[in-house]
Amino acid sequence: MPGSVAPLDLAGVTIPHHFRCPISLELMRDPVTMCTGQTYDRASIESWMATGNTTCPVTRAPLTDFTLIPNHNLRRLIQDWCVAHRSLGVERIPTPKQPADPSLVRSLLDSAAASSFSASRVAALRRLRSLARESDKNRAVISTHETRSALVEIAFEGGEQLELPEADQPALEAMAVLAMLPLTETESVAVASRPERLCRLGEMVRRHASMEARINAAAVIEAVAVGARSAETRASVGGTNGVVVGLVALAEQRGNPRAVRVGIRGLFALCLAKENRGRAVAAGAAAAVVGRLGELASSDAERALATVELLCRVEGGREAVVAGWGGGDAAVVALVRAMAGKASWRAAEHAAGALLAVLGPSEALQMVAVAAGVVGHLLMLVQGGCSDRAEEGTAPPQAPPLCLASLRLHRQLRRLPPTIL
């Protein structure tokens, strides 16, 4: 930590003690004060609390309130000090954009929940939506149980109606805000336990006239599936008419990266439940997902390959995946390339799991994989991600059971004649 302030000190500039964050010892850029009266740089204290600490770093007193109050006076003093020393190479710190005021969020929520004057409700929800889009910090302020629960109630005011009358437009605006927030298990169940709410989501994601409304519905479907943490709930969501078909249609969209990303994320979340994998295969998910792999960022490519692996585990899934790539040889080469790609280690492991299913007992396809360089990639995965415990059937903590797919694939290929390897 002292090394982080050395450049200024070496330049003959000593940072005043009270301008340094007690955690990082660096010049504070966004000083905030806690309930204990101590002041820290926002990034440092937020990181401290995010790791589960519930005490003040300096006083060690238990935190009774986790509110961070911007210390504007100290920030201005620091900025003035930076300006006074700019001839020595000190740059003025910019005025940080403050997170949304919780009292403003509560006020907007009260206006949005009003039972009359639709224009005022829509305006309040649009303001909430704008705040949520601005930053992660704003979303953290907005994403309280009170706010999420209220948004759920507003979003489903129209029941199963798809084309809402003008007076009920707050429902669509609330859905748009909800699409940017995670849901807890309780909130997810509040949606999934109501058939009319699931029907509304299914109708919206499948055939709403607005692409934005379809994408928002898909994002809420994913949030419900992830938050529920229950295979039964996920199966119930996936079994709702229109849900899986609508997600597949979004994944197939050309020229709309957000639609593709949200569609694939929703499919992955639902396919964690075995009952939904057959539904996804029947709806054409295999071709939709494999057809978009080359367009996805690392985290989304990981989910796409995980979805491909899950689809390969059900009847007809392997055949659908192979057909999506235009044949067995093409599928094998594509999966080997995915293993060698720049995506995450976990993405490579999911590719290995899918490849294991695609190869099956076919020696001809195994030879195609060897010719494509799979052995070298497997050795890198096994040596880099697995331990002796994985060899025995369990995975190390940092690499859950994924590395087992690589090991099994490696063992299978070792059965080929040495001349081929």
Coordinates of C-alpha atoms in Angstrom, one line a residue:
M1 CA 0.0 0.0 0.0
P2 CA 2.7 2.5 0.8
G3 CA 4.1 1.9 -2.7
S4 CA 0.9 3.2 -4.2
V5 CA 1.6 6.7 -2.9
A6 CA 5.3 6.6 -3.5
P7 CA 5.2 8.5 -6.9
L8 CA 3.8 11.6 -5.3
D9 CA 6.1 11.4 -2.3
L10 CA 9.1 10.9 -4.5
A11 CA 8.2 14.0 -6.5
G12 CA 8.6 16.0 -3.3
V13 CA 4.9 16.1 -2.6
T14 CA 3.7 14.8 0.8
I15 CA 0.0 13.9 0.9
P16 CA -1.6 15.3 4.0
H17 CA -2.5 12.5 6.4
H18 CA -6.2 13.4 6.5
F19 CA -6.4 13.3 2.7
R20 CA -5.4 9.6 2.6
C21 CA -7.8 6.8 2.9
P22 CA -7.2 4.8 6.1
I23 CA -7.6 1.5 4.1
S24 CA -5.6 2.1 0.9
L25 CA -3.4 4.9 2.2
E26 CA -4.0 6.6 -1.2
L27 CA -5.3 10.1 -1.9
M28 CA -9.1 9.9 -1.5
R29 CA -11.0 10.6 -4.7
D30 CA -14.5 10.2 -3.3
P31 CA -14.4 10.6 0.5
V32 CA -17.4 9.3 2.3
T33 CA -18.2 9.2 6.0
M34 CA -19.7 6.3 8.0
C35 CA -21.9 6.1 11.0
T36 CA -18.8 5.8 13.2
G37 CA -17.6 9.2 12.0
Q38 CA -14.7 7.8 10.1
T39 CA -14.0 8.9 6.5
Y40 CA -12.8 6.6 3.7
D41 CA -12.5 6.6 0.0
R42 CA -15.7 5.2 -1.4
A43 CA -14.1 2.4 -3.5
S44 CA -12.1 1.1 -0.6
I45 CA -14.9 1.0 2.0
E46 CA -17.3 -0.5 -0.5
S47 CA -14.8 -3.2 -1.2
W48 CA -14.3 -3.7 2.6
M49 CA -18.1 -4.2 3.1
A50 CA -18.5 -6.3 0.0
T51 CA -16.2 -8.9 1.5
G52 CA -18.6 -9.4 4.5
N53 CA -17.0 -7.0 7.0
T54 CA -19.5 -5.5 9.4
T55 CA -17.1 -3.3 11.5
C56 CA -15.4 0.0 11.0
P57 CA -11.9 -0.6 9.8
V58 CA -10.4 2.1 12.1
T59 CA -12.5 1.9 15.2
R60 CA -13.5 -1.8 14.9
A61 CA -16.9 -0.7 16.2
P62 CA -19.9 -2.7 14.7
L63 CA -21.6 -0.9 11.9
T64 CA -25.2 -0.1 12.8
D65 CA -25.8 1.7 9.6
F66 CA -24.1 1.0 6.2
T67 CA -25.1 4.3 4.7
L68 CA -22.1 6.2 3.1
I69 CA -22.5 10.0 3.3
P70 CA -20.4 12.0 0.7
N71 CA -18.0 14.3 2.5
H72 CA -18.2 17.2 0.1
N73 CA -16.1 19.6 2.2
L74 CA -13.2 17.2 2.4
R75 CA -13.4 16.4 -1.3
R76 CA -13.3 20.2 -2.1
L77 CA -10.2 20.6 0.2
I78 CA -8.5 17.7 -1.6
Q79 CA -9.3 19.2 -5.0
D80 CA -8.0 22.6 -3.9
W81 CA -4.8 21.0 -2.6
C82 CA -4.4 19.2 -5.9
V83 CA -4.7 22.5 -7.8
A84 CA -2.2 24.2 -5.5
H85 CA 0.4 21.5 -6.3
R86 CA -0.3 21.0 -10.0
S87 CA 3.1 22.6 -10.8
L88 CA 4.6 19.6 -9.2
G89 CA 2.6 17.1 -11.4
V90 CA -0.4 16.6 -9.2
E91 CA -3.6 16.3 -11.2
R92 CA -6.9 17.6 -9.9
I93 CA -9.3 14.8 -9.1
P94 CA -12.6 15.1 -10.9
T95 CA -15.8 15.6 -8.9
P96 CA -17.3 12.1 -8.7
K97 CA -20.8 11.5 -9.8
Q98 CA -22.8 10.6 -6.7
P99 CA -25.1 7.6 -6.5
A100 CA -28.8 8.2 -6.6
D101 CA -30.2 9.6 -3.5
P102 CA -32.2 6.9 -1.6
S103 CA -34.9 9.5 -0.7
L104 CA -35.3 10.4 -4.4
V105 CA -35.7 6.7 -5.2
R106 CA -38.4 6.3 -2.5
S107 CA -40.2 9.4 -3.7
L108 CA -40.2 8.1 -7.3
L109 CA -41.4 4.7 -6.1
D110 CA -44.3 6.3 -4.2
S111 CA -45.3 8.2 -7.4
A112 CA -45.0 5.0 -9.4
A113 CA -47.2 3.0 -7.0
A114 CA -50.0 5.6 -7.0
S115 CA -53.3 4.2 -8.2
S116 CA -54.2 7.2 -10.4
F117 CA -52.8 9.8 -12.9
S118 CA -51.0 7.4 -15.2
A119 CA -48.8 10.1 -16.8
S120 CA -47.2 10.8 -13.4
R121 CA -46.6 7.1 -12.8
V122 CA -44.9 6.7 -16.1
A123 CA -42.7 9.7 -15.6
A124 CA -41.6 8.4 -12.2
L125 CA -40.8 4.9 -13.6
R126 CA -38.9 6.4 -16.5
R127 CA -36.8 8.4 -14.1
L128 CA -36.1 5.3 -12.1
R129 CA -35.1 3.5 -15.3
S130 CA -32.8 6.4 -16.3
L131 CA -31.1 6.2 -12.9
A132 CA -30.7 2.5 -13.1
R133 CA -29.0 2.8 -16.5
E134 CA -26.5 5.3 -15.3
S135 CA -24.3 3.2 -13.1
D136 CA -23.9 0.1 -11.0
K137 CA -24.0 2.3 -7.9
N138 CA -27.4 3.6 -8.8
R139 CA -28.7 0.1 -9.4
A140 CA -27.3 -0.9 -6.0
V141 CA -29.3 2.0 -4.4
I142 CA -32.4 1.2 -6.3
S143 CA -32.2 -2.6 -5.8
T144 CA -33.8 -2.9 -2.4
H145 CA -36.4 -5.5 -1.5
E146 CA -39.0 -2.7 -1.1
T147 CA -38.3 -1.4 -4.6
R148 CA -38.1 -4.8 -6.3
S149 CA -41.3 -6.0 -4.7
A150 CA -43.2 -2.8 -5.7
L151 CA -41.9 -3.1 -9.2
V152 CA -43.1 -6.7 -9.5
E153 CA -46.6 -5.6 -8.4
I154 CA -46.7 -2.8 -11.0
A155 CA -45.1 -4.9 -13.8
F156 CA -47.9 -7.4 -13.6
E157 CA -50.9 -5.1 -13.1
G158 CA -52.2 -6.0 -16.5
G159 CA -52.7 -9.6 -15.7
E160 CA -52.4 -11.7 -18.9
Q161 CA -53.0 -8.8 -21.2
L162 CA -50.3 -8.3 -23.8
E163 CA -51.2 -5.1 -25.5
L164 CA -51.8 -2.8 -22.5
P165 CA -54.1 0.2 -22.8
E166 CA -52.5 3.6 -22.4
A167 CA -53.7 3.8 -18.8
D168 CA -51.7 0.7 -18.0
Q169 CA -48.4 1.7 -19.6
P170 CA -46.7 1.9 -16.1
A171 CA -46.6 -2.0 -16.2
L172 CA -44.3 -1.9 -19.2
E173 CA -42.1 0.8 -17.7
A174 CA -41.9 -1.2 -14.4
M175 CA -40.9 -4.3 -16.4
A176 CA -38.1 -2.3 -18.0
V177 CA -36.7 -1.3 -14.6
L178 CA -37.1 -4.8 -13.2
A179 CA -35.1 -6.2 -16.2
M180 CA -32.0 -4.5 -14.8
L181 CA -32.2 -5.8 -11.3
P182 CA -31.6 -9.2 -9.7
L183 CA -34.4 -11.0 -7.8
T184 CA -34.3 -12.8 -4.5
E185 CA -35.8 -16.2 -4.1
T186 CA -38.9 -14.7 -2.4
E187 CA -39.4 -12.2 -5.2
S188 CA -38.9 -14.9 -7.9
V189 CA -41.5 -17.1 -6.3
A190 CA -43.8 -14.1 -6.2
V191 CA -43.7 -14.2 -10.0
A192 CA -43.4 -17.9 -10.6
S193 CA -46.2 -19.0 -8.2
R194 CA -48.8 -16.9 -10.1
P195 CA -49.8 -18.6 -13.4
E196 CA -51.2 -15.3 -14.8
R197 CA -47.8 -13.7 -14.3
L198 CA -45.9 -16.5 -16.1
C199 CA -48.5 -16.4 -18.9
R200 CA -47.9 -12.6 -19.2
L201 CA -44.1 -13.1 -19.5
G202 CA -44.6 -16.0 -22.0
E203 CA -46.9 -13.8 -24.2
M204 CA -44.6 -10.8 -24.0
V205 CA -41.4 -12.6 -24.9
R206 CA -43.0 -14.5 -27.7
R207 CA -45.1 -12.0 -29.6
H208 CA -45.0 -8.4 -28.2
A209 CA -44.9 -5.8 -30.9
S210 CA -42.0 -4.0 -29.2
M211 CA -38.6 -5.8 -29.4
E212 CA -37.6 -3.8 -26.3
A213 CA -40.6 -5.2 -24.4
R214 CA -39.7 -8.7 -25.5
I215 CA -36.1 -8.3 -24.4
N216 CA -37.2 -6.9 -21.0
A217 CA -39.5 -9.8 -20.5
A218 CA -36.7 -12.2 -21.3
A219 CA -34.4 -10.5 -18.8
V220 CA -37.1 -10.9 -16.1
I221 CA -37.5 -14.5 -17.0
E222 CA -33.8 -15.1 -16.5
A223 CA -33.9 -13.2 -13.2
V224 CA -36.8 -15.3 -12.0
A225 CA -35.0 -18.6 -13.0
V226 CA -31.8 -17.6 -11.4
G227 CA -33.3 -16.2 -8.2
A228 CA -35.7 -19.1 -7.7
R229 CA -32.8 -21.6 -7.1
S230 CA -35.4 -24.4 -7.5
A231 CA -35.5 -26.9 -10.3
E232 CA -39.3 -27.2 -9.9
T233 CA -39.7 -23.4 -10.3
R234 CA -37.4 -23.3 -13.3
A235 CA -39.3 -26.2 -14.9
S236 CA -42.6 -24.3 -14.2
V237 CA -41.3 -21.2 -15.9
G238 CA -39.9 -23.1 -18.8
G239 CA -43.1 -25.0 -19.2
T240 CA -45.1 -21.8 -19.6
N241 CA -46.4 -21.4 -23.2
G242 CA -44.2 -19.1 -25.2
V243 CA -41.3 -18.7 -22.8
V244 CA -38.7 -21.1 -24.4
V245 CA -39.9 -20.3 -28.0
G246 CA -39.6 -16.6 -27.3
L247 CA -36.1 -16.9 -25.9
V248 CA -35.0 -19.0 -28.9
A249 CA -36.4 -16.3 -31.2
L250 CA -34.4 -13.6 -29.4
A251 CA -31.2 -15.7 -29.6
E252 CA -31.8 -15.9 -33.4
Q253 CA -32.0 -12.2 -33.8
R254 CA -29.5 -10.7 -36.2
G255 CA -28.1 -7.3 -35.7
N256 CA -29.4 -7.1 -32.1
P257 CA -26.6 -8.2 -29.7
R258 CA -28.7 -7.4 -26.6
A259 CA -31.5 -9.7 -27.8
V260 CA -29.1 -12.5 -28.5
R261 CA -27.3 -12.1 -25.2
V262 CA -30.5 -12.0 -23.1
G263 CA -32.1 -14.9 -25.1
I264 CA -29.1 -17.1 -24.5
R265 CA -28.8 -16.2 -20.8
G266 CA -32.4 -17.0 -20.3
L267 CA -32.1 -20.4 -22.1
F268 CA -29.1 -21.3 -19.9
A269 CA -30.9 -20.4 -16.7
L270 CA -33.9 -22.5 -17.7
C271 CA -31.8 -25.5 -19.0
L272 CA -30.4 -25.9 -15.5
A273 CA -33.6 -27.8 -14.9
K274 CA -33.6 -31.1 -16.8
E275 CA -37.3 -30.8 -17.8
N276 CA -36.5 -27.6 -19.9
R277 CA -33.7 -29.1 -22.0
G278 CA -36.0 -31.2 -24.1
R279 CA -38.3 -28.2 -24.6
A280 CA -35.4 -26.1 -25.7
V281 CA -34.2 -28.7 -28.2
A282 CA -37.7 -29.0 -29.6
A283 CA -37.8 -25.2 -29.9
G284 CA -34.6 -25.1 -31.9
A285 CA -32.3 -23.8 -29.2
A286 CA -29.3 -25.8 -30.3
A287 CA -29.1 -24.2 -33.8
A288 CA -29.9 -20.8 -32.3
V289 CA -27.1 -20.9 -29.7
V290 CA -24.4 -22.5 -31.8
G291 CA -25.1 -20.0 -34.6
R292 CA -24.3 -17.1 -32.3
L293 CA -21.2 -18.4 -30.5
G294 CA -18.7 -16.4 -32.6
E295 CA -20.5 -13.1 -31.8
L296 CA -20.5 -13.4 -28.0
A297 CA -18.3 -11.8 -25.3
S298 CA -16.4 -14.1 -23.0
S299 CA -19.0 -14.4 -20.2
D300 CA -21.8 -14.9 -22.6
A301 CA -19.8 -17.4 -24.6
E302 CA -19.4 -19.4 -21.4
R303 CA -23.1 -19.5 -20.9
A304 CA -23.7 -20.5 -24.5
L305 CA -21.2 -23.4 -24.4
A306 CA -22.7 -24.5 -21.0
T307 CA -26.1 -24.5 -22.7
V308 CA -24.8 -26.5 -25.6
E309 CA -23.4 -29.0 -23.1
L310 CA -26.7 -29.3 -21.3
L311 CA -28.6 -29.8 -24.5
C312 CA -26.3 -32.6 -25.5
R313 CA -27.4 -34.5 -22.4
V314 CA -31.0 -35.1 -23.5
E315 CA -32.5 -37.2 -26.2
G316 CA -32.1 -35.6 -29.5
G317 CA -29.9 -32.8 -28.1
R318 CA -26.6 -34.2 -29.5
E319 CA -28.1 -34.6 -33.0
A320 CA -29.6 -31.1 -32.9
V321 CA -26.2 -29.6 -31.8
V322 CA -24.4 -31.5 -34.6
A323 CA -27.0 -30.4 -37.1
G324 CA -26.7 -26.8 -35.9
W325 CA -23.0 -26.8 -37.0
G326 CA -23.8 -28.6 -40.3
G327 CA -22.5 -32.0 -39.4
G328 CA -20.4 -34.0 -37.1
D329 CA -17.0 -33.0 -38.5
A330 CA -17.9 -29.3 -38.4
A331 CA -19.3 -29.6 -34.9
V332 CA -16.1 -31.3 -33.6
V333 CA -13.8 -28.7 -35.2
A334 CA -16.0 -25.8 -33.8
L335 CA -15.9 -27.2 -30.3
V336 CA -12.1 -27.8 -30.4
R337 CA -11.7 -24.2 -31.5
A338 CA -13.9 -23.1 -28.7
M339 CA -11.6 -25.0 -26.3
A340 CA -8.7 -23.1 -27.7
G341 CA -10.4 -19.7 -27.8
K342 CA -9.8 -16.7 -25.7
A343 CA -12.9 -17.2 -23.6
S344 CA -12.7 -18.3 -20.0
W345 CA -11.3 -21.5 -18.6
R346 CA -14.9 -22.6 -17.7
A347 CA -16.0 -21.9 -21.3
A348 CA -13.3 -24.3 -22.5
E349 CA -14.4 -26.9 -20.0
H350 CA -18.0 -26.6 -21.2
A351 CA -16.8 -27.0 -24.8
A352 CA -14.9 -30.2 -23.7
G353 CA -18.1 -31.5 -22.1
A354 CA -20.1 -30.9 -25.3
L355 CA -17.3 -32.4 -27.4
L356 CA -17.4 -35.5 -25.3
A357 CA -21.1 -36.0 -26.0
V358 CA -20.7 -35.2 -29.7
L359 CA -17.8 -37.7 -30.2
G360 CA -19.7 -40.5 -28.6
P361 CA -18.2 -43.9 -29.6
S362 CA -17.4 -42.7 -33.1
E363 CA -13.7 -43.4 -33.8
A364 CA -14.0 -41.3 -37.0
L365 CA -15.1 -38.2 -35.1
Q366 CA -12.4 -38.8 -32.5
M367 CA -9.8 -38.8 -35.3
V368 CA -11.2 -35.5 -36.5
A369 CA -10.8 -34.1 -33.1
V370 CA -7.2 -35.3 -32.8
A371 CA -6.5 -33.8 -36.3
A372 CA -7.9 -30.5 -35.0
G373 CA -5.4 -30.4 -32.1
V374 CA -7.7 -31.4 -29.3
V375 CA -5.1 -33.4 -27.4
G376 CA -2.8 -30.4 -26.8
H377 CA -5.7 -28.3 -25.6
L378 CA -6.9 -31.1 -23.3
L379 CA -3.4 -31.4 -21.8
M380 CA -3.4 -27.7 -21.0
L381 CA -6.8 -27.9 -19.4
V382 CA -6.0 -30.9 -17.4
Q383 CA -2.6 -29.7 -16.2
G384 CA -3.8 -26.1 -15.6
G385 CA -7.2 -26.7 -14.0
C386 CA -7.3 -30.2 -12.5
S387 CA -5.6 -31.8 -9.5
D388 CA -5.1 -35.4 -8.3
R389 CA -8.5 -35.2 -6.6
A390 CA -10.1 -34.7 -10.0
E391 CA -8.4 -37.8 -11.2
E392 CA -10.1 -39.6 -8.4
G393 CA -13.5 -38.2 -9.3
T394 CA -13.7 -35.0 -7.4
A395 CA -12.7 -31.5 -8.5
P396 CA -10.6 -28.9 -6.6
P397 CA -12.4 -26.0 -5.1
Q398 CA -11.3 -23.5 -7.7
A399 CA -12.5 -25.9 -10.5
P400 CA -15.8 -27.5 -9.7
P401 CA -16.7 -30.8 -11.5
L402 CA -16.0 -29.2 -14.9
C403 CA -12.5 -30.5 -15.2
L404 CA -13.9 -34.0 -15.1
A405 CA -15.2 -33.6 -18.7
S406 CA -11.6 -32.9 -19.9
L407 CA -10.3 -35.9 -18.0
R408 CA -12.9 -38.2 -19.4
L409 CA -12.4 -36.9 -22.9
H410 CA -8.6 -37.3 -22.6
R411 CA -9.0 -40.9 -21.4
Q412 CA -11.4 -41.7 -24.2
L413 CA -9.0 -40.3 -26.8
R414 CA -6.1 -42.3 -25.3
R415 CA -7.8 -45.4 -26.4
L416 CA -7.1 -44.5 -30.0
P417 CA -4.1 -46.3 -31.7
P418 CA -0.8 -44.5 -30.9
T419 CA -0.2 -43.9 -34.5
I420 CA -3.2 -41.6 -34.7
L421 CA -2.3 -39.7 -31.5

